[in-house]
PDB file of C-alpha atoms in Angstrom:
ATOM      1  CA  UNK A 146    -103.638  68.678  99.784  1.00 93.00           C
ATOM      2  CA  UNK A 147    -106.732  68.948 102.005  1.00 94.00           C
ATOM      3  CA  UNK A 148    -108.548  66.275  99.987  1.00 96.00           C
ATOM      4  CA  UNK A 149    -105.490  64.033 100.337  1.00 96.00           C
ATOM      5  CA  UNK A 150    -105.476  64.515 104.119  1.00 97.00           C
ATOM      6  CA  UNK A 151    -109.220  63.730 104.260  1.00 96.00           C
ATOM      7  CA  UNK A 152    -108.601  60.502 102.337  1.00 96.00           C
ATOM      8  CA  UNK A 153    -105.709  59.528 104.633  1.00 96.00           C
ATOM      9  CA  UNK A 154    -107.871  60.217 107.689  1.00 95.00           C
ATOM     10  CA  UNK A 155    -110.678  58.090 106.235  1.00 94.00           C
ATOM     11  CA  UNK A 156    -108.203  55.254 105.591  1.00 94.00           C
ATOM     12  CA  UNK A 157    -107.302  55.384 109.307  1.00 92.00           C
ATOM     13  CA  UNK A 158    -110.934  55.343 110.434  1.00 92.00           C
ATOM     14  CA  UNK A 159    -111.183  59.080 111.113  1.00 94.00           C
ATOM     15  CA  UNK A 160    -113.401  61.835 109.785  1.00 95.00           C
ATOM     16  CA  UNK A 161    -111.787  65.170 108.927  1.00 97.00           C
ATOM     17  CA  UNK A 162    -114.246  67.984 108.347  1.00 96.00           C
ATOM     18  CA  UNK A 163    -113.905  71.703 107.787  1.00 96.00           C
ATOM     19  CA  UNK A 164    -116.635  74.227 108.446  1.00 96.00           C
ATOM     20  CA  UNK A 165    -116.098  77.598 106.808  1.00 96.00           C
ATOM     21  CA  UNK A 166    -118.201  80.733 106.972  1.00 94.00           C
ATOM     22  CA  UNK A 167    -117.727  84.099 105.277  1.00 91.00           C
ATOM     23  CA  UNK A 168    -119.029  86.757 107.659  1.00 82.00           C
ATOM     24  CA  UNK A 169    -117.991  90.333 106.904  1.00 86.00           C
ATOM     25  CA  UNK A 170    -115.697  89.278 104.019  1.00 86.00           C
ATOM     26  CA  UNK A 171    -113.564  87.146 106.344  1.00 93.00           C
ATOM     27  CA  UNK A 172    -113.310  83.407 106.701  1.00 96.00           C
ATOM     28  CA  UNK A 173    -114.367  81.715 109.917  1.00 96.00           C
ATOM     29  CA  UNK A 174    -112.885  78.258 110.289  1.00 97.00           C
ATOM     30  CA  UNK A 175    -113.538  75.173 112.363  1.00 97.00           C
ATOM     31  CA  UNK A 176    -111.444  72.082 111.582  1.00 98.00           C
ATOM     32  CA  UNK A 177    -112.750  68.907 113.245  1.00 97.00           C
ATOM     33  CA  UNK A 178    -111.442  65.352 113.582  1.00 96.00           C
ATOM     34  CA  UNK A 179    -113.845  62.683 114.810  1.00 95.00           C
ATOM     35  CA  UNK A 180    -114.152  58.913 114.964  1.00 92.00           C
ATOM     36  CA  UNK A 181    -117.419  57.258 113.867  1.00 91.00           C
ATOM     37  CA  UNK A 182    -119.155  55.397 116.697  1.00 90.00           C
ATOM     38  CA  UNK A 183    -122.019  54.059 114.605  1.00 89.00           C
ATOM     39  CA  UNK A 184    -124.040  55.124 111.558  1.00 85.00           C
ATOM     40  CA  UNK A 185    -125.483  58.207 113.253  1.00 89.00           C
ATOM     41  CA  UNK A 186    -122.957  59.208 115.938  1.00 93.00           C
ATOM     42  CA  UNK A 187    -119.336  60.352 116.042  1.00 93.00           C
ATOM     43  CA  UNK A 188    -116.853  60.983 118.841  1.00 92.00           C
ATOM     44  CA  UNK A 189    -115.075  64.336 118.615  1.00 93.00           C
ATOM     45  CA  UNK A 190    -111.305  63.817 118.959  1.00 95.00           C
ATOM     46  CA  UNK A 191    -110.092  67.343 118.313  1.00 95.00           C
ATOM     47  CA  UNK A 192    -110.767  70.701 116.714  1.00 96.00           C
ATOM     48  CA  UNK A 193    -109.210  74.012 115.778  1.00 97.00           C
ATOM     49  CA  UNK A 194    -111.050  77.297 115.411  1.00 97.00           C
ATOM     50  CA  UNK A 195    -109.818  80.454 113.806  1.00 96.00           C
ATOM     51  CA  UNK A 196    -110.481  83.093 111.224  1.00 95.00           C
ATOM     52  CA  UNK A 197    -108.710  84.658 108.302  1.00 97.00           C
ATOM     53  CA  UNK A 198    -108.825  87.911 106.464  1.00 94.00           C
ATOM     54  CA  UNK A 199    -107.711  88.612 102.928  1.00 94.00           C
ATOM     55  CA  UNK A 200    -103.993  89.236 103.553  1.00 96.00           C
ATOM     56  CA  UNK A 201    -100.712  87.358 103.579  1.00 96.00           C
ATOM     57  CA  UNK A 202    -100.550  87.608 107.394  1.00 95.00           C
ATOM     58  CA  UNK A 203    -104.292  87.044 107.812  1.00 95.00           C
ATOM     59  CA  UNK A 204    -104.607  83.580 109.409  1.00 97.00           C
ATOM     60  CA  UNK A 205    -105.555  83.944 113.081  1.00 95.00           C
ATOM     61  CA  UNK A 206    -105.784  80.765 115.177  1.00 96.00           C
ATOM     62  CA  UNK A 207    -107.857  80.813 118.314  1.00 91.00           C
ATOM     63  CA  UNK A 208    -108.757  77.446 119.842  1.00 89.00           C
ATOM     64  CA  UNK A 209    -106.987  74.115 119.564  1.00 91.00           C
ATOM     65  CA  UNK A 210    -108.365  71.166 121.513  1.00 92.00           C
ATOM     66  CA  UNK A 211    -107.473  67.495 121.349  1.00 92.00           C
ATOM     67  CA  UNK A 212    -108.881  64.755 123.575  1.00 89.00           C
ATOM     68  CA  UNK A 213    -105.683  63.453 125.245  1.00 81.00           C
ATOM     69  CA  UNK A 214    -106.561  59.774 125.669  1.00 67.00           C
ATOM     70  CA  UNK A 215    -107.313  59.242 121.972  1.00 62.00           C
ATOM     71  CA  UNK A 216    -105.145  61.837 120.327  1.00 65.00           C
ATOM     72  CA  UNK A 217    -102.137  60.118 118.766  1.00 75.00           C
ATOM     73  CA  UNK A 218    -101.727  61.910 115.458  1.00 91.00           C
ATOM     74  CA  UNK A 219    -104.972  63.872 115.728  1.00 94.00           C
ATOM     75  CA  UNK A 220    -103.218  67.141 116.581  1.00 94.00           C
ATOM     76  CA  UNK A 221    -100.859  66.746 113.628  1.00 95.00           C
ATOM     77  CA  UNK A 222    -103.805  66.065 111.322  1.00 96.00           C
ATOM     78  CA  UNK A 223    -105.686  69.145 112.543  1.00 97.00           C
ATOM     79  CA  UNK A 224    -102.644  71.401 112.118  1.00 97.00           C
ATOM     80  CA  UNK A 225    -101.845  69.996 108.664  1.00 98.00           C
ATOM     81  CA  UNK A 226    -105.446  70.283 107.470  1.00 98.00           C
ATOM     82  CA  UNK A 227    -105.775  73.844 108.760  1.00 98.00           C
ATOM     83  CA  UNK A 228    -102.591  74.945 106.997  1.00 98.00           C
ATOM     84  CA  UNK A 229    -103.552  73.111 103.797  1.00 98.00           C
ATOM     85  CA  UNK A 230    -106.949  74.823 103.856  1.00 98.00           C
ATOM     86  CA  UNK A 231    -105.285  78.233 104.299  1.00 98.00           C
ATOM     87  CA  UNK A 232    -102.901  77.637 101.382  1.00 98.00           C
ATOM     88  CA  UNK A 233    -105.662  76.392  99.096  1.00 97.00           C
ATOM     89  CA  UNK A 234    -108.378  78.906  99.936  1.00 96.00           C
ATOM     90  CA  UNK A 235    -106.819  82.144 101.179  1.00 97.00           C
ATOM     91  CA  UNK A 236    -103.863  84.412 100.436  1.00 97.00           C
ATOM     92  CA  UNK A 237    -102.633  83.751 104.009  1.00 98.00           C
ATOM     93  CA  UNK A 238     -99.038  82.591 104.256  1.00 98.00           C
ATOM     94  CA  UNK A 239     -98.428  83.451 107.888  1.00 98.00           C
ATOM     95  CA  UNK A 240    -100.426  82.329 110.934  1.00 98.00           C
ATOM     96  CA  UNK A 241    -100.729  84.092 114.249  1.00 95.00           C
ATOM     97  CA  UNK A 242    -101.868  82.845 117.657  1.00 94.00           C
ATOM     98  CA  UNK A 243    -101.607  83.658 121.329  1.00 90.00           C
ATOM     99  CA  UNK A 244    -100.075  81.243 123.818  1.00 89.00           C
ATOM    100  CA  UNK A 245    -102.342  82.198 126.725  1.00 84.00           C
ATOM    101  CA  UNK A 246    -100.784  82.799 130.110  1.00 86.00           C
ATOM    102  CA  UNK A 247    -103.353  81.469 132.595  1.00 83.00           C
ATOM    103  CA  UNK A 248    -100.795  79.497 134.557  1.00 88.00           C
ATOM    104  CA  UNK A 249     -97.025  79.964 134.164  1.00 89.00           C
ATOM    105  CA  UNK A 250     -96.225  76.232 133.891  1.00 93.00           C
ATOM    106  CA  UNK A 251     -98.971  75.656 131.311  1.00 90.00           C
ATOM    107  CA  UNK A 252     -97.858  78.780 129.429  1.00 89.00           C
ATOM    108  CA  UNK A 253     -94.306  77.397 129.088  1.00 94.00           C
ATOM    109  CA  UNK A 254     -95.717  74.097 127.803  1.00 94.00           C
ATOM    110  CA  UNK A 255     -97.897  75.905 125.256  1.00 93.00           C
ATOM    111  CA  UNK A 256     -95.015  78.023 123.986  1.00 95.00           C
ATOM    112  CA  UNK A 257     -92.796  74.958 123.644  1.00 96.00           C
ATOM    113  CA  UNK A 258     -95.568  73.107 121.774  1.00 94.00           C
ATOM    114  CA  UNK A 259     -96.128  75.996 119.357  1.00 96.00           C
ATOM    115  CA  UNK A 260     -92.380  76.417 118.832  1.00 97.00           C
ATOM    116  CA  UNK A 261     -92.166  72.740 117.842  1.00 95.00           C
ATOM    117  CA  UNK A 262     -94.865  73.481 115.265  1.00 95.00           C
ATOM    118  CA  UNK A 263     -92.779  76.322 113.809  1.00 97.00           C
ATOM    119  CA  UNK A 264     -94.079  79.391 115.644  1.00 98.00           C
ATOM    120  CA  UNK A 265     -91.879  82.116 117.137  1.00 98.00           C
ATOM    121  CA  UNK A 266     -92.730  84.663 119.795  1.00 97.00           C
ATOM    122  CA  UNK A 267     -93.214  88.150 118.354  1.00 95.00           C
ATOM    123  CA  UNK A 268     -93.998  89.912 121.614  1.00 89.00           C
ATOM    124  CA  UNK A 269     -95.692  89.538 124.969  1.00 83.00           C
ATOM    125  CA  UNK A 270     -99.275  90.723 125.274  1.00 78.00           C
ATOM    126  CA  UNK A 271     -99.709  92.133 128.777  1.00 78.00           C
ATOM    127  CA  UNK A 272    -101.881  94.751 130.493  1.00 68.00           C
ATOM    128  CA  UNK A 273    -100.739  97.836 128.557  1.00 68.00           C
ATOM    129  CA  UNK A 274    -103.337  99.989 126.843  1.00 68.00           C
ATOM    130  CA  UNK A 275    -101.930  99.115 123.385  1.00 69.00           C
ATOM    131  CA  UNK A 276    -102.393  95.410 124.217  1.00 72.00           C
ATOM    132  CA  UNK A 277    -106.136  95.821 124.790  1.00 66.00           C
ATOM    133  CA  UNK A 278    -107.198  95.007 121.188  1.00 71.00           C
ATOM    134  CA  UNK A 279    -105.175  91.779 121.207  1.00 70.00           C
ATOM    135  CA  UNK A 280    -106.464  90.853 124.664  1.00 61.00           C
ATOM    136  CA  UNK A 281    -110.012  91.344 123.407  1.00 63.00           C
ATOM    137  CA  UNK A 282    -109.394  89.169 120.353  1.00 73.00           C
ATOM    138  CA  UNK A 283    -107.795  86.262 122.196  1.00 65.00           C
ATOM    139  CA  UNK A 284    -109.321  86.719 125.619  1.00 68.00           C
ATOM    140  CA  UNK A 285    -106.191  87.106 127.700  1.00 77.00           C
ATOM    141  CA  UNK A 286    -102.504  87.830 128.029  1.00 79.00           C
ATOM    142  CA  UNK A 287     -99.657  85.701 126.728  1.00 85.00           C
ATOM    143  CA  UNK A 288     -97.085  85.312 123.993  1.00 89.00           C
ATOM    144  CA  UNK A 289     -98.126  86.507 120.542  1.00 89.00           C
ATOM    145  CA  UNK A 290     -96.583  84.015 118.121  1.00 95.00           C
ATOM    146  CA  UNK A 291     -96.334  83.786 114.338  1.00 97.00           C
ATOM    147  CA  UNK A 292     -95.340  81.011 111.983  1.00 98.00           C
ATOM    148  CA  UNK A 293     -95.282  80.459 108.260  1.00 98.00           C
ATOM    149  CA  UNK A 294     -98.122  78.317 106.986  1.00 98.00           C
ATOM    150  CA  UNK A 295     -95.698  76.217 104.890  1.00 98.00           C
ATOM    151  CA  UNK A 296     -93.434  75.416 107.853  1.00 98.00           C
ATOM    152  CA  UNK A 297     -96.322  74.449 110.128  1.00 98.00           C
ATOM    153  CA  UNK A 298     -97.819  72.357 107.324  1.00 98.00           C
ATOM    154  CA  UNK A 299     -94.612  70.411 106.654  1.00 97.00           C
ATOM    155  CA  UNK A 300     -93.896  69.736 110.331  1.00 97.00           C
ATOM    156  CA  UNK A 301     -97.465  68.607 110.888  1.00 97.00           C
ATOM    157  CA  UNK A 302     -97.545  66.324 107.862  1.00 97.00           C
ATOM    158  CA  UNK A 303     -94.320  64.722 109.065  1.00 96.00           C
ATOM    159  CA  UNK A 304     -95.928  64.051 112.458  1.00 94.00           C
ATOM    160  CA  UNK A 305     -99.161  62.803 110.893  1.00 95.00           C
ATOM    161  CA  UNK A 306     -97.300  60.440 108.523  1.00 93.00           C
ATOM    162  CA  UNK A 307     -95.360  58.962 111.462  1.00 91.00           C
ATOM    163  CA  UNK A 308     -98.361  58.541 113.756  1.00 88.00           C
ATOM    164  CA  UNK A 309    -100.258  55.291 114.171  1.00 77.00           C
ATOM    165  CA  UNK A 310    -103.657  57.061 114.215  1.00 65.00           C
TER     166      UNK A 310
END
């Protein structure tokens, strides 16, 4: 699946690359989409960072960035490639992320975006003592959300297939 997505990206003039590390028996992940500028330079269009541990619920997503002015389909490609990588290389079948609450309006937008991808809110991470480990992992408070890798993959592929990117 990931090779297929890389080929589709290439056919649309994009580069899809995955960087994976294995520190402390975990996977560190950085999925990148770029557009070649010339033979030696590329323009970064978007990326996702995360990590995974060896468990069904082990995929943890941290950072998702897409350059807005050039992003049609790029977000879908990044999500699809990340989920395809997880299915092909890890036992992870569920992903987890935190919709950060820096600003209430932005927080609502993030939650809505992640819900469209197939994520559901599990609980709110606030200032309680038992929330401290999660706050340290994700760097703030917000809505802890989970989604099945398969669902996110299928929704993202649908978006990618329909995009003009």
